[in-house]
CSV table of C-alpha atoms in Angstrom, one decimal:
chain,number,residue,atom,x,y,z
A,45,UNK,CA,-18.4,-17.5,6.6
A,46,UNK,CA,-14.6,-17.2,7.3
A,47,UNK,CA,-12.4,-16.5,4.3
A,48,UNK,CA,-9.3,-17.7,6.2
A,49,UNK,CA,-7.8,-20.8,4.5
A,50,UNK,CA,-4.5,-21.1,6.5
A,51,UNK,CA,-3.5,-20.5,10.1
A,52,UNK,CA,-0.3,-18.5,9.6
A,53,UNK,CA,1.5,-16.5,7.1
A,54,UNK,CA,5.2,-17.1,7.4
A,55,UNK,CA,6.9,-14.3,9.3
A,56,UNK,CA,3.8,-12.1,9.5
A,57,UNK,CA,1.3,-12.4,12.4
A,58,UNK,CA,-2.3,-13.3,11.3
A,59,UNK,CA,-5.1,-11.3,12.9
A,60,UNK,CA,-8.8,-12.2,12.7
A,61,UNK,CA,-10.9,-9.1,12.3
A,62,UNK,CA,-13.9,-10.9,13.8
A,63,UNK,CA,-12.4,-10.6,17.3
A,64,UNK,CA,-13.4,-7.9,19.8
A,65,UNK,CA,-11.8,-4.5,19.7
A,66,UNK,CA,-10.1,-5.2,23.0
A,67,UNK,CA,-8.4,-8.3,21.6
A,68,UNK,CA,-7.6,-6.6,18.3
A,69,UNK,CA,-6.0,-3.5,19.8
A,70,UNK,CA,-3.6,-5.8,21.7
A,71,UNK,CA,-2.8,-7.9,18.6
A,72,UNK,CA,-2.3,-5.0,16.3
A,73,UNK,CA,-0.1,-3.2,18.7
A,74,UNK,CA,2.1,-6.3,19.2
A,75,UNK,CA,2.4,-6.9,15.5
A,76,UNK,CA,3.0,-3.3,14.4
A,77,UNK,CA,5.5,-2.4,17.1
A,78,UNK,CA,7.6,-5.5,16.4
A,79,UNK,CA,7.2,-6.9,12.9
A,80,UNK,CA,5.6,-3.8,11.4
A,81,UNK,CA,3.3,-6.1,9.4
A,82,UNK,CA,0.1,-8.0,10.0
A,83,UNK,CA,-2.0,-10.2,7.8
A,84,UNK,CA,-5.8,-9.7,8.4
A,85,UNK,CA,-8.5,-12.2,7.6
A,86,UNK,CA,-12.3,-11.8,7.6
A,87,UNK,CA,-11.9,-8.1,6.5
A,88,UNK,CA,-14.4,-8.2,3.7
A,89,UNK,CA,-11.6,-6.9,1.3
A,90,UNK,CA,-10.2,-10.0,-0.3
A,91,UNK,CA,-13.0,-11.1,-2.7
A,92,UNK,CA,-13.6,-7.4,-3.7
A,93,UNK,CA,-9.9,-7.0,-4.4
A,94,UNK,CA,-9.6,-10.3,-6.3
A,95,UNK,CA,-12.5,-9.4,-8.6
A,96,UNK,CA,-11.4,-5.9,-9.2
A,97,UNK,CA,-7.8,-6.9,-9.8
A,98,UNK,CA,-8.8,-9.4,-12.5
A,99,UNK,CA,-10.8,-6.8,-14.4
A,100,UNK,CA,-8.3,-3.9,-14.0
A,101,UNK,CA,-5.5,-6.2,-15.2
A,102,UNK,CA,-6.9,-5.8,-18.8
A,103,UNK,CA,-5.8,-2.1,-18.8
A,104,UNK,CA,-2.1,-3.1,-18.7
A,105,UNK,CA,-2.5,-5.2,-21.9
A,106,UNK,CA,-3.7,-2.1,-23.9
A,107,UNK,CA,-1.3,-0.6,-26.5
A,108,UNK,CA,1.3,1.7,-25.0
A,109,UNK,CA,-0.1,4.8,-26.7
A,110,UNK,CA,-3.5,4.1,-25.2
A,111,UNK,CA,-2.1,3.8,-21.7
A,112,UNK,CA,0.1,6.8,-22.2
A,113,UNK,CA,-3.0,9.0,-22.2
A,114,UNK,CA,-3.3,8.4,-18.5
A,115,UNK,CA,0.3,8.9,-17.5
A,116,UNK,CA,0.9,10.3,-14.0
A,117,UNK,CA,1.8,14.0,-14.2
A,118,UNK,CA,5.1,15.0,-12.6
A,119,UNK,CA,3.6,16.9,-9.7
A,120,UNK,CA,3.1,16.2,-6.1
A,121,UNK,CA,-0.5,17.3,-6.3
A,122,UNK,CA,-1.3,14.5,-8.7
A,123,UNK,CA,-1.6,11.3,-6.8
A,124,UNK,CA,-3.1,9.5,-9.8
A,125,UNK,CA,-2.3,8.1,-13.2
A,126,UNK,CA,-0.4,5.3,-15.0
A,127,UNK,CA,3.3,4.7,-14.4
A,128,UNK,CA,5.1,2.7,-17.1
A,129,UNK,CA,7.5,-0.2,-16.5
A,130,UNK,CA,10.8,1.5,-15.6
A,131,UNK,CA,9.3,4.7,-14.2
A,132,UNK,CA,9.3,3.7,-10.5
A,133,UNK,CA,12.4,2.9,-8.5
A,134,UNK,CA,11.6,2.4,-4.9
A,135,UNK,CA,15.1,1.3,-3.9
A,136,UNK,CA,17.3,4.3,-4.6
A,137,UNK,CA,20.5,2.2,-4.9
A,138,UNK,CA,19.0,-0.6,-7.0
A,139,UNK,CA,20.7,-1.4,-10.3
A,140,UNK,CA,17.5,-0.8,-12.3
A,141,UNK,CA,13.9,0.4,-11.8
A,142,UNK,CA,11.2,-1.9,-10.5
A,143,UNK,CA,9.8,-4.4,-13.1
A,144,UNK,CA,6.2,-3.4,-12.9
A,145,UNK,CA,3.5,-1.0,-14.0
A,146,UNK,CA,1.2,0.9,-11.7
A,147,UNK,CA,-2.1,2.8,-11.9
A,148,UNK,CA,-2.9,5.1,-9.0
A,149,UNK,CA,-6.4,6.5,-8.4
A,150,UNK,CA,-7.8,8.7,-5.7
A,151,UNK,CA,-10.9,10.8,-4.9
A,152,UNK,CA,-10.0,13.3,-7.7
A,153,UNK,CA,-10.1,10.7,-10.4
A,154,UNK,CA,-13.6,9.4,-9.6
A,155,UNK,CA,-15.9,9.9,-12.6
A,156,UNK,CA,-13.3,11.8,-14.6
A,157,UNK,CA,-12.7,9.8,-17.8
A,158,UNK,CA,-9.8,12.0,-18.8
A,159,UNK,CA,-7.9,10.8,-15.7
A,160,UNK,CA,-8.8,7.1,-15.4
A,161,UNK,CA,-10.6,4.8,-17.8
A,162,UNK,CA,-13.8,2.9,-16.7
A,163,UNK,CA,-11.9,-0.4,-16.3
A,164,UNK,CA,-9.8,1.3,-13.6
A,165,UNK,CA,-12.3,3.8,-12.1
A,166,UNK,CA,-15.3,1.5,-11.8
A,167,UNK,CA,-18.2,0.7,-9.4
A,168,UNK,CA,-16.0,-2.3,-8.2
A,169,UNK,CA,-13.1,0.0,-7.5
A,170,UNK,CA,-15.2,2.3,-5.4
A,171,UNK,CA,-16.7,-0.5,-3.4
A,172,UNK,CA,-13.2,-1.8,-2.8
A,173,UNK,CA,-11.9,1.6,-1.7
A,174,UNK,CA,-14.8,2.0,0.7
A,175,UNK,CA,-13.9,-1.3,2.4
A,176,UNK,CA,-10.2,-0.4,2.4
A,177,UNK,CA,-11.0,2.9,4.1
A,178,UNK,CA,-13.3,1.3,6.6
A,179,UNK,CA,-10.7,-1.2,7.8
A,180,UNK,CA,-7.9,1.4,7.7
A,181,UNK,CA,-9.9,3.7,10.0
A,182,UNK,CA,-10.7,0.8,12.3
A,183,UNK,CA,-7.1,-0.1,12.6
A,184,UNK,CA,-6.0,3.5,13.3
A,185,UNK,CA,-8.6,3.6,16.1
A,186,UNK,CA,-7.5,0.3,17.5
A,187,UNK,CA,-3.9,1.6,17.6
A,188,UNK,CA,-5.1,4.8,19.3
A,189,UNK,CA,-6.7,2.6,22.0
A,190,UNK,CA,-3.5,0.5,22.4
A,191,UNK,CA,-1.3,3.6,22.6
A,192,UNK,CA,-3.6,5.0,25.3
A,193,UNK,CA,-4.1,8.3,23.4
A,194,UNK,CA,-6.3,10.8,25.2
A,195,UNK,CA,-8.6,10.7,22.2
A,196,UNK,CA,-8.3,7.2,20.6
A,197,UNK,CA,-9.8,8.6,17.4
A,198,UNK,CA,-7.0,11.2,17.0
A,199,UNK,CA,-5.4,9.4,14.1
A,200,UNK,CA,-8.7,8.6,12.5
A,201,UNK,CA,-9.7,12.3,12.5
A,202,UNK,CA,-6.5,13.2,10.6
A,203,UNK,CA,-7.5,10.8,7.8
A,204,UNK,CA,-10.5,12.2,5.9
A,205,UNK,CA,-10.4,9.3,3.5
A,206,UNK,CA,-13.7,10.3,1.8
A,207,UNK,CA,-12.7,13.8,1.0
A,208,UNK,CA,-10.5,15.2,-1.8
A,209,UNK,CA,-8.2,17.0,0.7
A,210,UNK,CA,-6.9,13.6,1.6
A,211,UNK,CA,-4.2,12.3,-0.8
A,212,UNK,CA,-4.6,8.5,-0.1
A,213,UNK,CA,-4.7,6.4,-3.2
A,214,UNK,CA,-5.7,3.0,-4.4
A,215,UNK,CA,-3.3,1.4,-6.7
A,216,UNK,CA,-3.3,-1.5,-9.1
A,217,UNK,CA,0.2,-2.9,-9.5
A,218,UNK,CA,0.8,-5.1,-12.5
A,219,UNK,CA,3.9,-7.3,-12.6
A,220,UNK,CA,4.2,-8.5,-16.2
A,221,UNK,CA,5.7,-11.7,-17.5
A,222,UNK,CA,9.5,-11.5,-17.1
A,223,UNK,CA,11.6,-11.2,-20.3
A,224,UNK,CA,15.0,-12.3,-19.1
A,225,UNK,CA,16.6,-10.5,-22.0
A,226,UNK,CA,15.5,-7.2,-20.6
A,227,UNK,CA,16.6,-7.8,-17.0
A,228,UNK,CA,19.5,-6.1,-15.3
A,229,UNK,CA,21.4,-8.2,-12.8
A,230,UNK,CA,19.9,-7.6,-9.3
A,231,UNK,CA,16.6,-6.2,-10.7
A,232,UNK,CA,13.5,-7.0,-8.7
A,233,UNK,CA,9.8,-6.7,-9.4
A,234,UNK,CA,9.6,-4.2,-6.5
A,235,UNK,CA,12.8,-3.0,-4.8
A,236,UNK,CA,13.5,-2.7,-1.1
A,237,UNK,CA,11.5,0.1,0.5
A,238,UNK,CA,9.3,1.2,3.3
A,239,UNK,CA,6.0,2.9,2.5
A,240,UNK,CA,5.7,6.7,2.7
A,241,UNK,CA,2.4,7.3,4.5
A,242,UNK,CA,0.4,6.1,7.5
A,243,UNK,CA,-1.0,2.7,6.8
A,244,UNK,CA,-1.0,0.3,3.8
A,245,UNK,CA,-3.4,-2.5,3.1
A,246,UNK,CA,-2.4,-4.9,0.3
A,247,UNK,CA,-4.0,-7.6,-1.7
A,248,UNK,CA,-1.9,-9.9,-3.9
A,249,UNK,CA,-2.9,-12.8,-6.1
A,250,UNK,CA,0.4,-14.7,-5.7
A,251,UNK,CA,3.4,-15.1,-3.3
A,252,UNK,CA,6.5,-13.0,-3.7
A,253,UNK,CA,6.4,-10.5,-0.9
A,254,UNK,CA,9.3,-10.5,1.5
A,255,UNK,CA,9.8,-8.5,4.7
A,256,UNK,CA,12.9,-7.6,6.6
A,257,UNK,CA,13.1,-9.5,9.9
A,258,UNK,CA,14.4,-7.3,12.7
A,259,UNK,CA,15.4,-10.4,14.6
A,260,UNK,CA,17.4,-12.1,11.8
A,261,UNK,CA,18.6,-9.0,10.0
A,262,UNK,CA,17.6,-10.5,6.7
A,263,UNK,CA,14.6,-10.8,4.3
A,264,UNK,CA,12.1,-13.6,4.9
A,265,UNK,CA,9.0,-14.7,3.0
A,266,UNK,CA,5.9,-13.0,4.3
A,267,UNK,CA,3.9,-16.1,3.3
A,268,UNK,CA,0.7,-16.2,1.3
A,269,UNK,CA,-2.8,-16.6,2.5
A,270,UNK,CA,-5.8,-16.9,0.2
A,271,UNK,CA,-8.2,-14.6,2.0
A,272,UNK,CA,-5.4,-12.5,3.7
A,273,UNK,CA,-4.8,-8.8,3.4
A,274,UNK,CA,-1.4,-7.4,4.5
A,275,UNK,CA,-1.3,-4.4,6.7
A,276,UNK,CA,1.9,-2.4,7.3
A,277,UNK,CA,3.0,0.8,8.9
A,278,UNK,CA,4.4,3.6,6.8
A,279,UNK,CA,7.3,6.0,7.5
A,280,UNK,CA,4.9,8.9,8.3
A,281,UNK,CA,3.2,7.0,11.0
A,282,UNK,CA,6.4,5.7,12.5
A,283,UNK,CA,7.7,9.3,12.8
A,284,UNK,CA,4.3,10.5,14.1
A,285,UNK,CA,4.3,7.7,16.8
A,286,UNK,CA,7.8,8.6,17.9
A,287,UNK,CA,9.1,5.3,16.5
A,288,UNK,CA,6.7,3.2,18.6
A,289,UNK,CA,5.1,1.8,15.4
A,290,UNK,CA,7.5,0.3,12.9
A,291,UNK,CA,7.8,0.9,9.2
A,292,UNK,CA,9.4,-2.3,8.0
A,293,UNK,CA,11.3,-2.6,4.7
A,294,UNK,CA,9.9,-5.0,2.2
A,295,UNK,CA,10.3,-6.1,-1.5
A,296,UNK,CA,8.8,-8.3,-4.2
A,297,UNK,CA,11.2,-10.8,-5.8
A,298,UNK,CA,11.3,-12.1,-9.3
A,299,UNK,CA,9.6,-15.4,-9.5
A,300,UNK,CA,11.4,-18.7,-9.9
A,301,UNK,CA,12.5,-19.6,-13.4
A,302,UNK,CA,9.5,-21.9,-14.0
A,303,UNK,CA,7.1,-19.0,-13.2
A,304,UNK,CA,8.7,-16.2,-15.2
A,305,UNK,CA,5.9,-16.4,-17.7
A,306,UNK,CA,3.3,-15.8,-15.0
A,307,UNK,CA,1.9,-12.3,-14.3
A,308,UNK,CA,1.2,-11.0,-10.8
A,309,UNK,CA,-1.4,-8.4,-9.7
A,310,UNK,CA,-1.7,-6.5,-6.5
A,311,UNK,CA,-4.2,-3.9,-5.3
A,312,UNK,CA,-2.9,-1.6,-2.6
A,313,UNK,CA,-4.5,1.1,-0.5
A,314,UNK,CA,-2.0,3.7,0.6
A,315,UNK,CA,-3.5,5.6,3.5
A,316,UNK,CA,-2.1,9.1,4.1
A,317,UNK,CA,-3.0,11.8,6.6
A,318,UNK,CA,-4.8,14.9,5.3
A,319,UNK,CA,-2.4,17.4,3.6
A,320,UNK,CA,-2.8,20.0,6.4
A,321,UNK,CA,-2.7,17.6,9.3
A,322,UNK,CA,0.0,18.7,11.7
A,323,UNK,CA,2.0,15.7,12.8
A,324,UNK,CA,3.3,16.2,16.4
A,325,UNK,CA,4.7,13.1,18.1
A,326,UNK,CA,1.7,11.3,19.6
A,327,UNK,CA,3.4,10.5,22.9
A,328,UNK,CA,4.3,14.2,23.5
A,329,UNK,CA,8.0,13.4,23.4
A,330,UNK,CA,8.7,16.0,20.6
A,331,UNK,CA,11.2,13.4,19.3
A,332,UNK,CA,10.7,15.0,15.8
A,333,UNK,CA,9.8,18.6,15.0
A,334,UNK,CA,6.1,19.2,13.9
A,335,UNK,CA,5.5,18.9,10.2
A,336,UNK,CA,2.4,18.8,8.0
A,337,UNK,CA,1.6,15.6,6.2
A,338,UNK,CA,1.9,17.5,2.9
A,339,UNK,CA,5.4,18.6,3.7
A,340,UNK,CA,6.5,15.2,4.7
A,341,UNK,CA,5.0,13.4,1.6
A,342,UNK,CA,6.4,16.0,-0.8
A,343,UNK,CA,9.9,14.9,0.2
A,344,UNK,CA,9.2,11.3,-0.3
A,345,UNK,CA,7.4,11.5,-3.6
A,346,UNK,CA,10.0,13.7,-5.1
A,347,UNK,CA,12.8,11.2,-4.3
A,348,UNK,CA,10.9,8.3,-5.8
A,349,UNK,CA,9.0,9.7,-8.7
A,350,UNK,CA,11.1,12.8,-9.6
A,351,UNK,CA,8.2,15.1,-8.9
A,352,UNK,CA,8.3,18.8,-8.4
A,353,UNK,CA,9.3,20.3,-5.0
């Protein structure tokens, strides 16, 4: 049974994952080389993410001292942990940090109660991650087909999602009710940014996402589809593709005044290449010098989270 409730999602192309690989490779290539975003339906992700997001949301209502036990360490090698409101600033020139809290998990946190509580690291979270990984791998393969790579699985092979050597993370993002007395003029729930890694898959329970339109040169609403999961290219994959695939800037606005008392929850899968994967431009152009995924991500994480070099 289809989980698609609407036919389009604002500025972002909608792609039905029930289509053939031949059709999908064309549609993903078109969307991710122009808009940089797609909204996929019939992916098997939405209901899992919705259920998990509702349950994981309760963590963010715990007392500060309880949440603090799981704070993200200031180290590149720790792609996990809780980030308090005010600790993340994705837009470097923003007047204030993002108005949100985040909990990152990865393969290292699974089953370790000192790193993640059971409400975050649960059976539901693992089922969801498996589905995220499945669809991310499929999309990377489809892009390999569309780009006519000698081995269409080249990008898939560089993403060992099920192994601890891969730094990909699944993140619950909680946007609390907005206290206007705490706001700084110009502050957003999530500042303008492009993602760091290869491929992001995103569930949200409410509108608010905006993407930069390359045609208009301004931000436009991404739209909101019940049943839709957003997919976007990250900076690493843009570089690796020789700028064929596009990492589009995006942001999350504060809600309208009448909705300031409403929370918002997202669950994202940030797919990264394996640490030691050597990224050489896929088209053989040598547009960028070779670099390992680990080296590339260290630079980006340091700038955003103040992590060690």
